[in-house]
CSV table of C-alpha atoms in Angstrom, one decimal:
chain,number,residue,atom,x,y,z
A,28,MET,CA,116.6,-47.8,131.2
A,29,TYR,CA,114.7,-47.7,133.8
A,30,GLY,CA,115.4,-44.8,135.8
A,31,SER,CA,116.5,-45.3,139.0
A,32,SER,CA,115.4,-42.0,141.1
A,33,THR,CA,113.3,-43.2,143.8
A,34,GLY,CA,109.6,-41.5,143.6
A,35,ARG,CA,109.9,-40.8,147.3
A,36,ALA,CA,106.4,-40.0,148.8
A,37,ARG,CA,107.0,-36.8,151.0
A,38,LEU,CA,107.8,-36.9,154.5
A,39,CYS,CA,106.3,-34.5,156.7
A,40,GLY,CA,107.6,-33.6,159.7
A,41,ALA,CA,106.4,-33.8,163.4
A,42,ALA,CA,107.3,-34.3,167.1
A,43,ALA,CA,106.0,-36.7,169.6
A,44,ALA,CA,107.1,-37.2,173.2
A,45,GLY,CA,109.9,-34.8,172.6
A,46,ALA,CA,111.7,-36.7,169.6
A,47,ALA,CA,111.4,-35.7,166.0
A,48,VAL,CA,109.6,-38.1,164.0
A,49,LEU,CA,108.8,-38.6,160.1
A,50,LEU,CA,105.5,-39.4,159.4
A,51,LEU,CA,104.4,-40.7,155.7
A,52,LEU,CA,101.1,-39.4,155.4
A,53,ALA,CA,98.3,-39.6,152.7
A,54,GLY,CA,97.2,-35.8,153.4
A,55,CYS,CA,100.5,-33.9,153.8
A,56,SER,CA,100.3,-30.1,153.2
A,57,SER,CA,102.1,-28.0,150.7
A,58,ASP,CA,104.7,-26.3,152.0
A,59,ASP,CA,102.9,-23.1,151.6
A,60,GLY,CA,100.4,-24.6,154.2
A,61,GLU,CA,97.6,-25.0,152.0
A,62,ASP,CA,96.6,-28.4,150.7
A,63,ASP,CA,96.3,-28.3,147.1
A,64,LYS,CA,96.5,-31.9,145.9
A,65,PRO,CA,93.7,-33.8,144.5
A,66,ALA,CA,92.2,-36.3,146.7
A,67,VAL,CA,93.5,-40.0,145.3
A,68,SER,CA,91.5,-42.9,146.3
A,69,GLN,CA,92.4,-46.8,146.8
A,70,GLN,CA,91.6,-49.0,144.2
A,71,PRO,CA,88.8,-51.7,144.9
A,72,LYS,CA,91.2,-54.3,147.4
A,73,ALA,CA,89.5,-56.8,145.7
A,74,ASN,CA,90.4,-56.3,142.4
A,75,ASP,CA,93.7,-54.3,143.2
A,76,PRO,CA,95.0,-54.2,146.3
A,77,TYR,CA,98.2,-52.4,145.7
A,78,TRP,CA,98.5,-48.9,147.6
A,79,VAL,CA,98.2,-45.8,145.5
A,80,ASN,CA,99.8,-42.9,146.5
A,81,PRO,CA,98.6,-39.8,147.1
A,82,ASP,CA,101.6,-37.9,147.0
A,83,GLY,CA,103.1,-39.6,143.4
A,84,LYS,CA,104.7,-37.6,140.8
A,85,ALA,CA,101.4,-37.7,138.8
A,86,ALA,CA,99.1,-36.8,141.5
A,87,ARG,CA,101.2,-34.0,141.7
A,88,GLN,CA,101.1,-33.2,138.2
A,89,VAL,CA,97.7,-33.2,138.4
A,90,ALA,CA,97.4,-30.7,141.9
A,91,ALA,CA,99.7,-28.3,139.1
A,92,TYR,CA,96.9,-28.4,136.4
A,93,ARG,CA,94.2,-27.7,138.5
A,94,LYS,CA,95.9,-25.2,140.1
A,95,ASP,CA,96.7,-23.5,136.6
A,96,GLY,CA,92.7,-24.0,135.5
A,97,ASP,CA,93.8,-26.9,132.8
A,98,ASP,CA,91.2,-28.9,134.0
A,99,LYS,CA,91.6,-31.4,130.5
A,100,ASN,CA,95.4,-32.1,131.1
A,101,ALA,CA,94.7,-32.6,134.6
A,102,GLU,CA,91.8,-35.2,133.8
A,103,LEU,CA,94.1,-36.9,131.7
A,104,ILE,CA,97.4,-37.2,134.1
A,105,LYS,CA,94.6,-38.6,136.6
A,106,LYS,CA,94.4,-41.9,134.6
A,107,ILE,CA,98.0,-42.4,136.2
A,108,ALA,CA,97.7,-40.7,139.4
A,109,GLU,CA,94.7,-43.0,140.3
A,110,GLN,CA,96.6,-46.3,139.9
A,111,PRO,CA,99.0,-48.2,142.2
A,112,VAL,CA,102.6,-47.7,140.7
A,113,GLY,CA,106.0,-49.3,141.7
A,114,GLU,CA,107.8,-47.3,144.6
A,115,TRP,CA,111.6,-47.6,143.3
A,116,ILE,CA,113.7,-47.9,146.4
A,117,GLY,CA,116.6,-45.5,146.4
A,118,PRO,CA,120.4,-46.3,147.5
A,119,ASP,CA,120.7,-43.7,150.0
A,120,LYS,CA,118.1,-44.2,152.4
A,121,PRO,CA,116.4,-47.8,152.2
A,122,GLU,CA,114.8,-48.8,155.3
A,123,ALA,CA,113.1,-45.5,156.1
A,124,GLU,CA,112.2,-45.3,152.6
A,125,ALA,CA,110.7,-49.0,152.7
A,126,LYS,CA,109.5,-48.3,156.5
A,127,GLY,CA,107.6,-45.3,155.2
A,128,PHE,CA,106.0,-46.8,151.8
A,129,THR,CA,104.8,-50.0,153.8
A,130,GLN,CA,103.7,-48.5,156.5
A,131,ALA,CA,101.3,-45.7,154.5
A,132,ALA,CA,100.4,-48.7,152.1
A,133,ALA,CA,99.3,-50.4,155.9
A,134,LYS,CA,97.3,-47.6,157.3
A,135,ALA,CA,95.4,-48.2,154.0
A,136,ASP,CA,94.7,-51.3,154.4
A,137,ARG,CA,96.9,-52.3,151.2
A,138,ASP,CA,99.9,-54.0,149.8
A,139,ALA,CA,103.1,-52.1,149.2
A,140,LEU,CA,104.8,-52.4,145.6
A,141,LEU,CA,108.4,-51.8,145.6
A,142,VAL,CA,111.2,-52.3,142.7
A,143,LEU,CA,114.6,-52.6,144.1
A,144,TYR,CA,117.2,-51.6,141.0
A,145,ASN,CA,121.0,-51.7,143.0
A,146,ILE,CA,122.4,-54.6,141.6
A,147,PRO,CA,126.2,-53.7,140.9
A,148,HIS,CA,127.3,-53.2,137.5
A,149,ARG,CA,123.7,-52.6,136.5
A,150,ASP,CA,122.2,-51.5,133.4
A,151,CYS,CA,125.4,-52.5,131.3
A,152,GLY,CA,127.1,-48.6,131.7
A,153,GLN,CA,123.5,-47.1,130.0
A,154,PHE,CA,121.2,-44.6,131.0
A,155,SER,CA,120.9,-46.3,134.5
A,156,LYS,CA,124.2,-47.2,134.6
A,157,GLY,CA,125.6,-47.7,138.7
A,158,GLY,CA,124.0,-49.4,141.6
A,159,ALA,CA,125.4,-50.3,144.8
A,160,ALA,CA,129.6,-50.0,144.9
A,161,ASP,CA,130.1,-53.8,145.6
A,162,GLY,CA,128.5,-57.0,146.7
A,163,ASN,CA,129.2,-56.0,150.4
A,164,ALA,CA,127.4,-53.1,149.7
A,165,TYR,CA,124.4,-54.4,148.1
A,166,ARG,CA,124.0,-57.0,150.7
A,167,GLU,CA,123.8,-54.4,153.3
A,168,TRP,CA,121.1,-51.8,151.5
A,169,VAL,CA,118.7,-55.6,150.5
A,170,ASP,CA,119.0,-56.1,154.4
A,171,LYS,CA,118.0,-52.7,154.8
A,172,VAL,CA,115.2,-52.8,152.4
A,173,ALA,CA,113.9,-55.8,154.3
A,174,ALA,CA,114.1,-54.1,158.0
A,175,GLY,CA,112.1,-51.5,156.9
A,176,ILE,CA,109.2,-53.8,155.2
A,177,GLY,CA,109.2,-55.7,158.6
A,178,ASP,CA,106.2,-57.5,158.7
A,179,ARG,CA,104.0,-55.6,156.8
A,180,ARG,CA,102.4,-56.5,153.3
A,181,ALA,CA,105.1,-56.2,150.2
A,182,THR,CA,105.2,-57.1,146.8
A,183,VAL,CA,109.2,-57.0,145.4
A,184,ILE,CA,109.9,-57.0,142.1
A,185,LEU,CA,113.7,-57.6,141.9
A,186,GLU,CA,116.3,-56.3,139.6
A,187,PRO,CA,115.1,-55.8,136.1
A,188,ASP,CA,117.2,-56.9,133.6
A,189,ALA,CA,119.8,-58.1,136.1
A,190,VAL,CA,119.1,-61.9,134.8
A,191,LEU,CA,118.5,-61.2,131.3
A,192,HIS,CA,121.9,-59.1,131.2
A,193,LEU,CA,123.8,-62.4,132.5
A,194,VAL,CA,122.7,-63.9,129.2
A,195,ASP,CA,122.7,-61.8,126.5
A,196,THR,CA,126.4,-60.5,127.0
A,197,CYS,CA,125.9,-57.3,128.5
A,198,THR,CA,127.3,-57.8,131.8
A,199,PRO,CA,131.0,-58.8,131.8
A,200,GLN,CA,131.2,-62.4,132.6
A,201,GLU,CA,133.8,-61.7,135.3
A,202,PHE,CA,130.8,-60.3,137.6
A,203,HIS,CA,128.2,-63.0,136.9
A,204,GLU,CA,129.2,-65.4,139.6
A,205,GLU,CA,128.9,-62.5,141.9
A,206,ARG,CA,125.9,-61.3,140.7
A,207,PHE,CA,124.0,-64.9,141.1
A,208,ASP,CA,125.2,-65.0,144.4
A,209,LEU,CA,123.9,-61.6,145.1
A,210,LEU,CA,120.0,-61.9,143.7
A,211,LYS,CA,119.5,-65.8,145.3
A,212,GLY,CA,120.9,-64.1,148.6
A,213,ALA,CA,118.6,-61.0,147.9
A,214,VAL,CA,115.5,-63.4,147.5
A,215,GLU,CA,116.4,-65.6,150.5
A,216,ARG,CA,116.7,-62.3,152.6
A,217,LEU,CA,113.5,-60.7,151.4
A,218,LYS,CA,111.7,-63.6,152.0
A,219,GLN,CA,112.4,-63.5,155.6
A,220,GLN,CA,110.1,-61.2,156.3
A,221,PRO,CA,106.8,-63.0,156.6
A,222,ASN,CA,104.3,-60.9,154.4
A,223,THR,CA,106.8,-60.3,151.5
A,224,LYS,CA,106.2,-61.5,148.0
A,225,VAL,CA,109.3,-61.9,146.1
A,226,TYR,CA,109.3,-61.9,141.7
A,227,LEU,CA,112.7,-62.0,139.9
A,228,ASP,CA,112.7,-60.2,137.3
A,229,ALA,CA,113.1,-62.2,133.9
A,230,GLY,CA,113.5,-59.8,130.9
A,231,ASN,CA,110.5,-59.4,128.2
A,232,ALA,CA,109.0,-61.5,125.2
A,233,GLY,CA,111.4,-59.9,122.9
A,234,TRP,CA,114.3,-62.2,124.2
A,235,SER,CA,114.4,-64.6,121.5
A,236,GLN,CA,115.9,-67.8,123.5
A,237,PRO,CA,114.1,-67.8,126.5
A,238,ASP,CA,115.5,-71.4,127.0
A,239,ALA,CA,118.7,-69.9,128.0
A,240,LEU,CA,117.1,-67.7,130.7
A,241,PHE,CA,116.0,-71.2,132.4
A,242,ASP,CA,119.0,-71.8,134.2
A,243,PRO,CA,120.3,-68.6,134.8
A,244,LEU,CA,116.9,-68.3,136.7
A,245,ARG,CA,117.5,-71.4,139.5
A,246,ARG,CA,121.0,-70.2,140.1
A,247,ALA,CA,119.7,-66.5,140.8
A,248,GLY,CA,116.9,-68.4,143.5
A,249,ILE,CA,113.7,-68.5,141.7
A,250,ASP,CA,112.8,-71.3,143.5
A,251,LYS,CA,112.6,-69.5,146.8
A,252,ALA,CA,111.3,-66.8,145.0
A,253,ASP,CA,107.1,-66.8,144.7
A,254,GLY,CA,107.8,-66.2,141.1
A,255,PHE,CA,109.0,-63.6,138.2
A,256,SER,CA,108.4,-60.5,136.5
A,257,VAL,CA,108.2,-60.2,133.0
A,258,ASN,CA,108.4,-56.6,130.6
A,259,VAL,CA,109.1,-54.3,133.4
A,260,SER,CA,109.6,-50.6,131.9
A,261,ASN,CA,108.9,-52.0,128.4
A,262,PHE,CA,105.8,-52.5,126.0
A,263,TYR,CA,105.5,-56.1,124.9
A,264,PRO,CA,101.8,-57.0,124.4
A,265,THR,CA,100.1,-58.7,127.0
A,266,ALA,CA,99.6,-61.3,125.1
A,267,ALA,CA,103.0,-61.8,123.8
A,268,SER,CA,104.3,-61.5,127.6
A,269,LYS,CA,101.9,-64.1,128.5
A,270,GLU,CA,103.2,-66.9,126.1
A,271,PHE,CA,106.4,-66.0,127.1
A,272,GLY,CA,106.0,-66.3,131.0
A,273,ARG,CA,104.3,-69.3,130.2
A,274,LYS,CA,107.1,-70.7,128.6
A,275,LEU,CA,109.7,-69.6,131.6
A,276,SER,CA,107.2,-71.3,134.3
A,277,ALA,CA,106.8,-74.5,132.7
A,278,LYS,CA,111.1,-74.8,132.8
A,279,VAL,CA,111.3,-73.5,136.7
A,280,GLY,CA,108.8,-75.4,138.4
A,281,GLY,CA,106.0,-73.8,137.4
A,282,LYS,CA,106.4,-70.7,139.2
A,283,HIS,CA,103.7,-67.7,138.7
A,284,PHE,CA,104.6,-64.5,137.1
A,285,VAL,CA,103.4,-60.7,136.8
A,286,ILE,CA,103.5,-58.6,134.5
A,287,ASP,CA,104.3,-54.8,133.9
A,288,THR,CA,101.2,-53.6,131.8
A,289,SER,CA,102.1,-49.8,132.2
A,290,ARG,CA,102.7,-48.7,128.9
A,291,ASN,CA,101.9,-51.6,126.8
A,292,GLY,CA,98.7,-50.4,125.2
A,293,ASN,CA,100.0,-49.8,121.7
A,294,GLY,CA,103.3,-52.5,121.4
A,295,PRO,CA,106.4,-52.0,121.2
A,296,TYR,CA,107.8,-49.3,118.9
A,297,THR,CA,109.5,-50.8,115.6
A,298,ALA,CA,109.8,-47.5,113.6
A,299,GLY,CA,112.9,-46.4,114.7
A,300,LYS,CA,116.5,-47.2,116.8
A,301,ASP,CA,116.3,-47.2,120.4
A,302,PRO,CA,112.7,-48.5,120.4
A,303,TRP,CA,112.9,-48.8,124.6
A,304,CYS,CA,113.7,-45.6,125.1
A,305,ASN,CA,111.1,-42.8,125.5
A,306,PRO,CA,109.4,-44.3,121.8
A,307,PRO,CA,106.7,-42.4,120.7
A,308,GLY,CA,102.9,-43.2,120.0
A,309,ARG,CA,102.8,-45.6,123.0
A,310,ALA,CA,100.2,-46.4,125.5
A,311,LEU,CA,98.9,-47.4,128.8
A,312,GLY,CA,98.0,-50.6,129.1
A,313,GLU,CA,95.4,-52.8,131.1
A,314,LYS,CA,94.9,-51.6,134.7
A,315,PRO,CA,96.9,-52.7,137.7
A,316,THR,CA,95.1,-55.5,139.1
A,317,THR,CA,95.2,-59.6,140.6
A,318,GLN,CA,92.0,-60.4,138.5
A,319,THR,CA,94.0,-61.3,135.7
A,320,GLY,CA,91.7,-64.3,134.7
A,321,ASP,CA,95.1,-66.8,133.9
A,322,ALA,CA,95.9,-69.0,136.8
A,323,LEU,CA,99.6,-68.3,136.5
A,324,VAL,CA,99.2,-64.5,135.9
A,325,ASP,CA,99.0,-63.2,139.5
A,326,ALA,CA,99.0,-59.9,138.3
A,327,TYR,CA,99.0,-57.0,135.5
A,328,LEU,CA,101.1,-54.1,137.4
A,329,TRP,CA,102.2,-51.1,136.7
A,330,VAL,CA,106.0,-51.3,137.7
A,331,LYS,CA,107.3,-48.7,135.8
A,332,ARG,CA,105.6,-45.2,136.5
A,333,PRO,CA,104.3,-43.7,133.5
A,334,GLY,CA,105.4,-40.5,132.5
A,335,GLU,CA,108.6,-41.2,134.1
A,336,SER,CA,111.7,-40.9,131.2
A,337,ASP,CA,113.8,-44.0,130.2
A,338,GLY,CA,116.9,-41.5,129.6
A,339,GLU,CA,118.3,-38.9,127.7
A,340,CYS,CA,117.0,-39.9,124.4
A,341,ARG,CA,113.8,-38.2,122.0
A,342,GLY,CA,114.2,-35.1,124.1
A,343,GLY,CA,113.3,-36.4,127.8
A,344,PRO,CA,115.4,-35.8,130.8
A,345,ARG,CA,117.7,-37.9,133.0
A,346,ALA,CA,116.1,-41.6,133.6
A,347,GLY,CA,113.7,-41.9,136.6
A,348,GLU,CA,112.6,-37.7,136.2
A,349,TRP,CA,109.2,-37.0,135.5
A,350,TRP,CA,108.3,-35.8,131.8
A,351,ALA,CA,104.7,-34.6,131.9
A,352,GLU,CA,104.6,-34.2,127.9
A,353,TYR,CA,105.2,-38.2,127.7
A,354,ALA,CA,102.9,-38.9,130.6
A,355,LEU,CA,99.6,-36.8,128.6
A,356,GLY,CA,101.2,-38.8,125.7
A,357,LEU,CA,100.2,-42.2,126.9
A,358,ALA,CA,97.5,-40.8,128.7
A,359,ARG,CA,95.9,-39.5,125.4
A,360,ALA,CA,96.9,-42.9,123.5
A,361,SER,CA,95.3,-45.1,126.2
A,362,LYS,CA,91.5,-46.9,125.5
């Protein structure tokens, strides 16, 4: 559903003091030696402190359109490229990726926005199925992510839908106790980093029984997290997400929350099956910002990277792969 490919920023090789080092640089040149990527500036820090990746998939698409002389589509995709989006840490090199993203963000005097989506048995066998092989592998992976973050500023969205799938009969009962333990442990490990905020995912406003989430959130460690996230990779309007979040907050100690507004500009799709998977006619939502006007809502974020497929449905590529046609549709429909 979400797309687990990492969306890594490109790493450029360099040498220093006789040792090979990898530097994640904002202005790495292309393979042919020509820097043909667009200049992507950071958003004003006071309004949006999160890092804009100048080498993200949307930025590369802008560069490709410009190279082809397609300025119209370049400007459309720029609506995505110029905003900070979540960096989904992959399964293979978690420490290097977390370090690279947070170092690049720190160099720009911004905060990194990271998404951890590697819980065992994730997505209930759907398009983004997979995750760590077992509990020990997951704990080791989280530990490496934390080590990669170090003392740099980062906001972590922890395991989209992992709690929700414990209460909607999607995740088999035999995995429940382990998952609670893994989530709680992940919150505690990440919070050992001095400048890391952690938001435990809490589903979306389409869940009809919010009362059923209160106890699972507690068992998953919400008390030690900074708050929770809602609407990740989904399409529910911001107003509905706020209402849903307030209900949850009131039952979990007044915790704050963040809302994924990446694709909720036209609300959810209601005209066909699988409304969560690459639905047509959707639009970009509110731009990322920490100025939400609501004391409980810490930020509007683009956790799901707009333009990446939800899975192989409605003509889309594999989950997490860039789909320019869909990205253009989101941009055209946005206000």
